């Protein structure tokens, strides 16, 4: 699977300023353990990615979800290299 990924995450709070991360697009990734203080009602997620290769597999660029309660969000490339976004608020995931 080859894809170009430029990933920016900003979480805004009273004391946070310009919190971003740049990854090399091939072997780096960021993983953050669950923390309920990160599950705010207002947030922004942005990912710049070009998907190539990987037909037949699902690849998430950004994901924060709980499949048991059907809450969270996921931005991913599907098995046909189409970008998809799902959001769940407890009553099921919607695209």
CSV table of N, CA and C in Angstrom, one decimal:
chain,number,residue,atom,x,y,z
A,1,UNK,N,0.8,-1.2,0.0
A,1,UNK,CA,0.0,0.0,0.0
A,1,UNK,C,0.9,1.2,0.0
A,2,UNK,N,0.6,2.1,-0.9
A,2,UNK,CA,1.4,3.4,-1.0
A,2,UNK,C,0.4,4.5,-0.9
A,3,UNK,N,0.6,5.5,-0.1
A,3,UNK,CA,-0.2,6.7,-0.1
A,3,UNK,C,0.6,7.8,0.6
A,4,UNK,N,0.3,9.0,0.1
A,4,UNK,CA,0.9,10.2,0.7
A,4,UNK,C,0.0,10.7,1.8
A,5,UNK,N,0.6,11.0,2.9
A,5,UNK,CA,-0.2,11.5,4.0
A,5,UNK,C,0.4,12.6,4.7
A,6,UNK,N,-0.3,13.7,4.8
A,6,UNK,CA,0.1,14.9,5.6
A,6,UNK,C,-1.0,15.0,6.6
A,7,UNK,N,-0.7,14.9,7.9
A,7,UNK,CA,-1.7,14.8,8.9
A,7,UNK,C,-1.5,15.9,9.9
A,8,UNK,N,-2.6,16.6,10.1
A,8,UNK,CA,-2.6,17.7,11.1
A,8,UNK,C,-3.7,17.5,12.1
A,9,UNK,N,-3.4,17.6,13.4
A,9,UNK,CA,-4.4,17.5,14.4
A,9,UNK,C,-4.3,18.7,15.3
A,10,UNK,N,-5.3,19.3,15.5
A,10,UNK,CA,-5.3,20.5,16.5
A,10,UNK,C,-6.4,20.2,17.5
A,11,UNK,N,-6.1,20.3,18.7
A,11,UNK,CA,-7.0,20.2,19.8
A,11,UNK,C,-6.9,21.6,20.6
A,12,UNK,N,-8.0,22.3,20.6
A,12,UNK,CA,-8.0,23.6,21.2
A,12,UNK,C,-8.5,23.6,22.6
A,13,UNK,N,-7.8,24.2,23.4
A,13,UNK,CA,-8.2,24.5,24.8
A,13,UNK,C,-7.6,25.8,25.2
A,14,UNK,N,-7.9,26.2,26.4
A,14,UNK,CA,-7.4,27.5,26.9
A,14,UNK,C,-5.9,27.7,26.7
A,15,UNK,N,-5.2,26.6,27.0
A,15,UNK,CA,-3.7,26.7,27.1
A,15,UNK,C,-3.0,26.1,25.8
A,16,UNK,N,-3.8,25.6,24.8
A,16,UNK,CA,-3.1,25.0,23.7
A,16,UNK,C,-3.0,26.0,22.5
A,17,UNK,N,-1.9,26.0,21.8
A,17,UNK,CA,-1.7,26.8,20.7
A,17,UNK,C,-0.9,26.0,19.6
A,18,UNK,N,-1.4,26.0,18.4
A,18,UNK,CA,-0.8,25.4,17.3
A,18,UNK,C,-0.2,24.0,17.5
A,19,UNK,N,-1.0,23.1,18.0
A,19,UNK,CA,-0.6,21.8,18.2
A,19,UNK,C,-0.8,21.0,17.0
A,20,UNK,N,0.3,20.7,16.3
A,20,UNK,CA,0.2,19.9,15.0
A,20,UNK,C,1.3,18.9,15.0
A,21,UNK,N,1.1,17.9,14.1
A,21,UNK,CA,2.1,16.9,13.9
A,21,UNK,C,2.3,16.6,12.4
A,22,UNK,N,3.5,16.5,11.9
A,22,UNK,CA,3.8,16.2,10.5
A,22,UNK,C,4.4,14.8,10.5
A,23,UNK,N,3.9,14.0,9.6
A,23,UNK,CA,4.5,12.6,9.5
A,23,UNK,C,5.1,12.5,8.1
A,24,UNK,N,6.0,11.5,7.9
A,24,UNK,CA,6.7,11.3,6.7
A,24,UNK,C,5.9,10.7,5.6
A,25,UNK,N,4.7,10.2,5.8
A,25,UNK,CA,3.8,9.7,4.7
A,25,UNK,C,4.1,8.2,4.4
A,26,UNK,N,5.0,7.6,5.0
A,26,UNK,CA,5.2,6.2,4.7
A,26,UNK,C,5.4,5.2,5.9
A,27,UNK,N,6.1,5.7,6.9
A,27,UNK,CA,6.3,4.7,8.0
A,27,UNK,C,6.0,5.3,9.4
A,28,UNK,N,5.6,6.6,9.5
A,28,UNK,CA,5.3,7.2,10.8
A,28,UNK,C,3.8,7.3,11.0
A,29,UNK,N,3.4,7.2,12.2
A,29,UNK,CA,2.0,7.4,12.6
A,29,UNK,C,1.9,7.9,14.0
A,30,UNK,N,0.8,8.3,14.4
A,30,UNK,CA,0.5,8.8,15.7
A,30,UNK,C,-0.6,8.0,16.4
A,31,UNK,N,-0.4,7.6,17.6
A,31,UNK,CA,-1.4,6.9,18.4
A,31,UNK,C,-1.5,7.5,19.7
A,32,UNK,N,-2.7,7.8,20.1
A,32,UNK,CA,-3.0,8.4,21.4
A,32,UNK,C,-3.9,7.5,22.2
A,33,UNK,N,-3.6,7.2,23.4
A,33,UNK,CA,-4.4,6.4,24.3
A,33,UNK,C,-5.8,7.1,24.5
A,34,UNK,N,-6.8,6.3,24.8
A,34,UNK,CA,-8.1,6.9,25.1
A,34,UNK,C,-8.0,7.9,26.3
A,35,UNK,N,-8.6,9.0,26.1
A,35,UNK,CA,-8.7,10.0,27.2
A,35,UNK,C,-10.0,10.7,27.0
A,36,UNK,N,-11.0,10.6,27.9
A,36,UNK,CA,-12.3,11.2,27.7
A,36,UNK,C,-12.2,12.7,27.5
A,37,UNK,N,-11.2,13.4,28.0
A,37,UNK,CA,-11.1,14.9,27.8
A,37,UNK,C,-10.9,15.2,26.4
A,38,UNK,N,-10.4,14.3,25.5
A,38,UNK,CA,-10.3,14.5,24.1
A,38,UNK,C,-11.6,14.3,23.3
A,39,UNK,N,-12.6,13.8,23.9
A,39,UNK,CA,-13.9,13.6,23.3
A,39,UNK,C,-14.8,14.8,23.5
A,40,UNK,N,-14.4,15.9,22.9
A,40,UNK,CA,-15.2,17.2,23.1
A,40,UNK,C,-16.3,17.2,22.0
A,41,UNK,N,-17.3,18.1,22.2
A,41,UNK,CA,-18.4,18.2,21.3
A,41,UNK,C,-18.0,19.0,20.1
A,42,UNK,N,-17.0,19.9,20.2
A,42,UNK,CA,-16.6,20.7,19.0
A,42,UNK,C,-15.1,20.4,18.8
A,43,UNK,N,-14.8,19.9,17.6
A,43,UNK,CA,-13.4,19.6,17.2
A,43,UNK,C,-13.3,19.7,15.7
A,44,UNK,N,-12.0,19.7,15.2
A,44,UNK,CA,-11.7,19.7,13.8
A,44,UNK,C,-10.7,18.6,13.6
A,45,UNK,N,-10.9,17.8,12.6
A,45,UNK,CA,-10.0,16.8,12.1
A,45,UNK,C,-9.7,17.0,10.7
A,46,UNK,N,-8.4,17.1,10.3
A,46,UNK,CA,-8.0,17.3,8.9
A,46,UNK,C,-6.9,16.3,8.5
A,47,UNK,N,-7.1,15.7,7.4
A,47,UNK,CA,-6.0,14.8,6.8
A,47,UNK,C,-5.9,15.1,5.4
A,48,UNK,N,-4.7,15.2,4.9
A,48,UNK,CA,-4.5,15.3,3.4
A,48,UNK,C,-3.8,14.0,3.0
A,49,UNK,N,-4.4,13.3,2.2
A,49,UNK,CA,-3.9,12.0,1.8
A,49,UNK,C,-4.3,11.6,0.4
A,50,UNK,N,-3.4,11.0,-0.3
A,50,UNK,CA,-3.6,10.5,-1.7
A,50,UNK,C,-3.5,9.0,-1.6
A,51,UNK,N,-4.5,8.2,-1.8
A,51,UNK,CA,-4.5,6.8,-1.6
A,51,UNK,C,-4.2,6.1,-3.0
A,52,UNK,N,-3.2,5.2,-2.9
A,52,UNK,CA,-2.8,4.4,-4.1
A,52,UNK,C,-2.5,3.0,-3.6
A,53,UNK,N,-2.8,2.0,-4.4
A,53,UNK,CA,-2.5,0.7,-3.9
A,53,UNK,C,-3.5,0.2,-2.8
A,54,UNK,N,-3.3,-1.0,-2.4
A,54,UNK,CA,-4.1,-1.4,-1.3
A,54,UNK,C,-5.6,-1.8,-1.7
A,55,UNK,N,-5.9,-2.0,-3.0
A,55,UNK,CA,-7.2,-2.4,-3.4
A,55,UNK,C,-7.6,-3.7,-2.6
A,56,UNK,N,-8.8,-3.7,-2.1
A,56,UNK,CA,-9.2,-4.9,-1.4
A,56,UNK,C,-9.1,-4.8,0.1
A,57,UNK,N,-8.5,-3.7,0.6
A,57,UNK,CA,-8.3,-3.6,2.0
A,57,UNK,C,-8.9,-2.2,2.5
A,58,UNK,N,-9.2,-2.1,3.7
A,58,UNK,CA,-9.7,-0.9,4.3
A,58,UNK,C,-8.6,-0.2,5.1
A,59,UNK,N,-8.3,1.1,4.9
A,59,UNK,CA,-7.2,1.8,5.6
A,59,UNK,C,-7.7,3.1,6.2
A,60,UNK,N,-7.6,3.2,7.5
A,60,UNK,CA,-8.1,4.4,8.2
A,60,UNK,C,-6.9,5.4,8.3
A,61,UNK,N,-7.2,6.6,8.0
A,61,UNK,CA,-6.3,7.7,8.1
A,61,UNK,C,-6.4,8.3,9.5
A,62,UNK,N,-7.7,8.5,10.0
A,62,UNK,CA,-8.0,9.0,11.3
A,62,UNK,C,-9.1,8.2,11.8
A,63,UNK,N,-9.0,7.8,13.1
A,63,UNK,CA,-10.1,7.0,13.7
A,63,UNK,C,-10.1,7.3,15.2
A,64,UNK,N,-11.3,7.5,15.7
A,64,UNK,CA,-11.6,7.5,17.1
A,64,UNK,C,-13.0,7.0,17.3
A,65,UNK,N,-13.0,5.7,17.6
A,65,UNK,CA,-14.4,5.1,17.6
A,65,UNK,C,-14.4,4.0,18.6
A,66,UNK,N,-15.7,3.8,19.1
A,66,UNK,CA,-16.0,2.7,20.0
A,66,UNK,C,-17.1,1.9,19.3
A,67,UNK,N,-16.8,0.8,18.8
A,67,UNK,CA,-17.8,0.0,18.0
A,67,UNK,C,-18.8,-0.6,18.9
A,68,UNK,N,-18.5,-0.8,20.2
A,68,UNK,CA,-19.5,-1.4,21.2
A,68,UNK,C,-20.7,-0.4,21.4
A,69,UNK,N,-20.3,0.9,21.5
A,69,UNK,CA,-21.4,1.9,21.7
A,69,UNK,C,-21.8,2.6,20.4
A,70,UNK,N,-21.1,2.3,19.4
A,70,UNK,CA,-21.3,3.0,18.1
A,70,UNK,C,-21.1,4.5,18.2
A,71,UNK,N,-20.0,4.9,18.8
A,71,UNK,CA,-19.7,6.3,18.9
A,71,UNK,C,-18.3,6.6,18.3
A,72,UNK,N,-18.1,7.8,17.8
A,72,UNK,CA,-16.8,8.3,17.3
A,72,UNK,C,-16.9,8.6,15.8
A,73,UNK,N,-15.7,8.5,15.2
A,73,UNK,CA,-15.6,8.9,13.8
A,73,UNK,C,-14.4,8.1,13.2
A,74,UNK,N,-14.5,8.0,11.9
A,74,UNK,CA,-13.4,7.4,11.1
A,74,UNK,C,-13.3,8.0,9.7
A,75,UNK,N,-12.2,8.3,9.3
A,75,UNK,CA,-11.9,8.7,7.9
A,75,UNK,C,-11.0,7.6,7.3
A,76,UNK,N,-11.5,7.0,6.2
A,76,UNK,CA,-10.8,5.8,5.7
A,76,UNK,C,-10.9,5.7,4.2
A,77,UNK,N,-10.0,4.9,3.6
A,77,UNK,CA,-10.1,4.5,2.2
A,77,UNK,C,-10.7,3.1,2.2
A,78,UNK,N,-11.8,2.9,1.4
A,78,UNK,CA,-12.4,1.6,1.4
A,78,UNK,C,-11.7,0.6,0.5
A,79,UNK,N,-12.2,-0.5,0.3
A,79,UNK,CA,-11.6,-1.6,-0.5
A,79,UNK,C,-11.4,-1.2,-2.0
A,80,UNK,N,-12.1,-0.2,-2.4
A,80,UNK,CA,-12.0,0.3,-3.8
A,80,UNK,C,-11.3,1.6,-4.0
A,81,UNK,N,-10.6,2.0,-2.9
A,81,UNK,CA,-9.8,3.3,-2.8
A,81,UNK,C,-10.7,4.5,-2.9
A,82,UNK,N,-11.9,4.4,-2.4
A,82,UNK,CA,-12.8,5.6,-2.3
A,82,UNK,C,-12.7,6.1,-0.8
A,83,UNK,N,-12.7,7.4,-0.7
A,83,UNK,CA,-12.6,8.0,0.7
A,83,UNK,C,-14.0,7.9,1.3
A,84,UNK,N,-14.1,7.5,2.6
A,84,UNK,CA,-15.3,7.4,3.3
A,84,UNK,C,-15.2,8.1,4.7
A,85,UNK,N,-16.2,8.6,5.2
A,85,UNK,CA,-16.3,9.2,6.6
A,85,UNK,C,-17.5,8.7,7.3
A,86,UNK,N,-17.3,8.1,8.4
A,86,UNK,CA,-18.4,7.6,9.3
A,86,UNK,C,-18.4,8.4,10.6
A,87,UNK,N,-19.6,8.7,11.1
A,87,UNK,CA,-19.7,9.4,12.4
A,87,UNK,C,-20.8,8.6,13.2
A,88,UNK,N,-20.5,8.4,14.4
A,88,UNK,CA,-21.5,7.7,15.3
A,88,UNK,C,-21.7,8.4,16.6
A,89,UNK,N,-23.0,8.6,17.0
A,89,UNK,CA,-23.3,9.3,18.2
A,89,UNK,C,-24.0,8.4,19.2
A,90,UNK,N,-23.9,7.1,19.0
A,90,UNK,CA,-24.5,6.2,19.9
A,90,UNK,C,-25.7,5.4,19.3
A,91,UNK,N,-26.2,5.9,18.2
A,91,UNK,CA,-27.3,5.2,17.6
A,91,UNK,C,-27.0,4.5,16.3
A,92,UNK,N,-25.7,4.3,16.1
A,92,UNK,CA,-25.2,3.7,14.8
A,92,UNK,C,-24.3,4.7,14.1
A,93,UNK,N,-23.4,4.1,13.2
A,93,UNK,CA,-22.6,5.0,12.4
A,93,UNK,C,-23.3,5.4,11.1
A,94,UNK,N,-23.0,6.6,10.7
A,94,UNK,CA,-23.6,7.2,9.5
A,94,UNK,C,-22.5,7.7,8.6
A,95,UNK,N,-22.7,7.5,7.3
A,95,UNK,CA,-21.7,8.0,6.4
A,95,UNK,C,-22.1,9.4,5.8
